[in-house]
Amino acid sequence: MFGQRFNLSGREKCSDILRVYRGAFDEASGSQNPDVKIRAFNQVVDFCASSDCCQTDNSIKRNKVMYWTYNGLGDAWVAKTRQNPSKRTNALRRAIGWYREAVNVARDAAEKIDSLQRIAAVYKQIEDGENLNKTREAIVHSLSDEYKRLGYMQLAQNNLKNPKITEWLEKALAYVTKEEVSFLGKCQNTLSICKMLAESYKEAGDKVNARRITKLMHKTALLTIQAMEDKAGTEKKRTRQLEWYGKMLETVFVYGKGDRGLKKQTAGCLAGLLEENESVMADGILYGREALKKMLSS
């Protein structure tokens, strides 16, 4: 037996935990039976529980070994569901417990996120949407600031009916400036968040916040259009310039609704940039100089 082979006892030294884990890992790797894996990794847990030194040790080695052990136990309990489907929910709950232990001893964000992703996968299996979202929030919270905008946006986009959608979108908005992207990219990210936020606040009947976000969206749309015009100015090919002009007009249509000043300003700018025979594509429609001029009086 594994325990007999390694002769584990409370007298083992703290430094022996890696040797104990290696024995458990070899035992677990040599079998496809999840019960064998569970027994093997439990030997590491039992060893640490019986050693005052191990329990109080906060060294990198001890925590790394326990991190591997807890994840190994979690994986084994997930695998056990295939062995005994009738006890699937209980086994998956046990897996979550061990993964949480791994989170508690994780040395850095990458390790923590890895175990949290395993927890999220289990909650998805048992269709526990509430805890799935809580776990995904914890994952996003563990990300570096550069990736939090995207993380909160994905949470919102995947849970459009969730009451927390405005909270997630507001958090995404707060992290826009933390990303290593161009000024134009920051503007475009801000616009996509504002559009969702404005719609969410309107649906909730929150007129004050809806006006606040709509105002921000219109201001950002102007900055975006200016950045696109600058981008077009650096293009050598006329076709690429016209593409940027089309994007400028598209930005007005999508994010500047209700802002007549922005619409007229952009239309006037583009009318002056286009030649007589040229047109730009926006919202699936071609607009030439005459069509743009008509916008100035509408």
CSV table of N, CA, C and O in Angstrom, one decimal, residues 3 74 134 177 240 256 260:
chain,number,residue,atom,x,y,z
A,3,GLY,N,0.7,4.1,1.7
A,3,GLY,CA,1.0,4.6,3.0
A,3,GLY,C,2.1,3.8,3.7
A,3,GLY,O,3.0,4.3,4.3
A,74,GLY,N,-8.7,17.6,-6.6
A,74,GLY,CA,-9.9,18.1,-7.3
A,74,GLY,C,-10.1,17.4,-8.7
A,74,GLY,O,-11.2,17.0,-9.0
A,134,LYS,N,-19.9,34.3,-9.8
A,134,LYS,CA,-19.1,34.7,-8.7
A,134,LYS,C,-17.6,34.3,-8.9
A,134,LYS,O,-16.7,35.0,-8.6
A,177,THR,N,-8.4,52.8,-19.3
A,177,THR,CA,-7.1,53.5,-19.4
A,177,THR,C,-5.9,52.7,-19.0
A,177,THR,O,-4.8,53.1,-19.2
A,240,ARG,N,-7.8,53.4,-48.5
A,240,ARG,CA,-7.7,53.2,-47.0
A,240,ARG,C,-8.2,54.5,-46.3
A,240,ARG,O,-8.9,54.4,-45.3
A,256,GLY,N,-23.5,58.3,-31.8
A,256,GLY,CA,-23.8,59.7,-31.7
A,256,GLY,C,-25.3,60.1,-31.9
A,256,GLY,O,-25.7,61.2,-32.2
A,260,ARG,N,-27.1,66.1,-32.7
A,260,ARG,CA,-27.1,66.7,-34.0
A,260,ARG,C,-25.9,67.5,-34.4
A,260,ARG,O,-25.4,67.6,-35.5
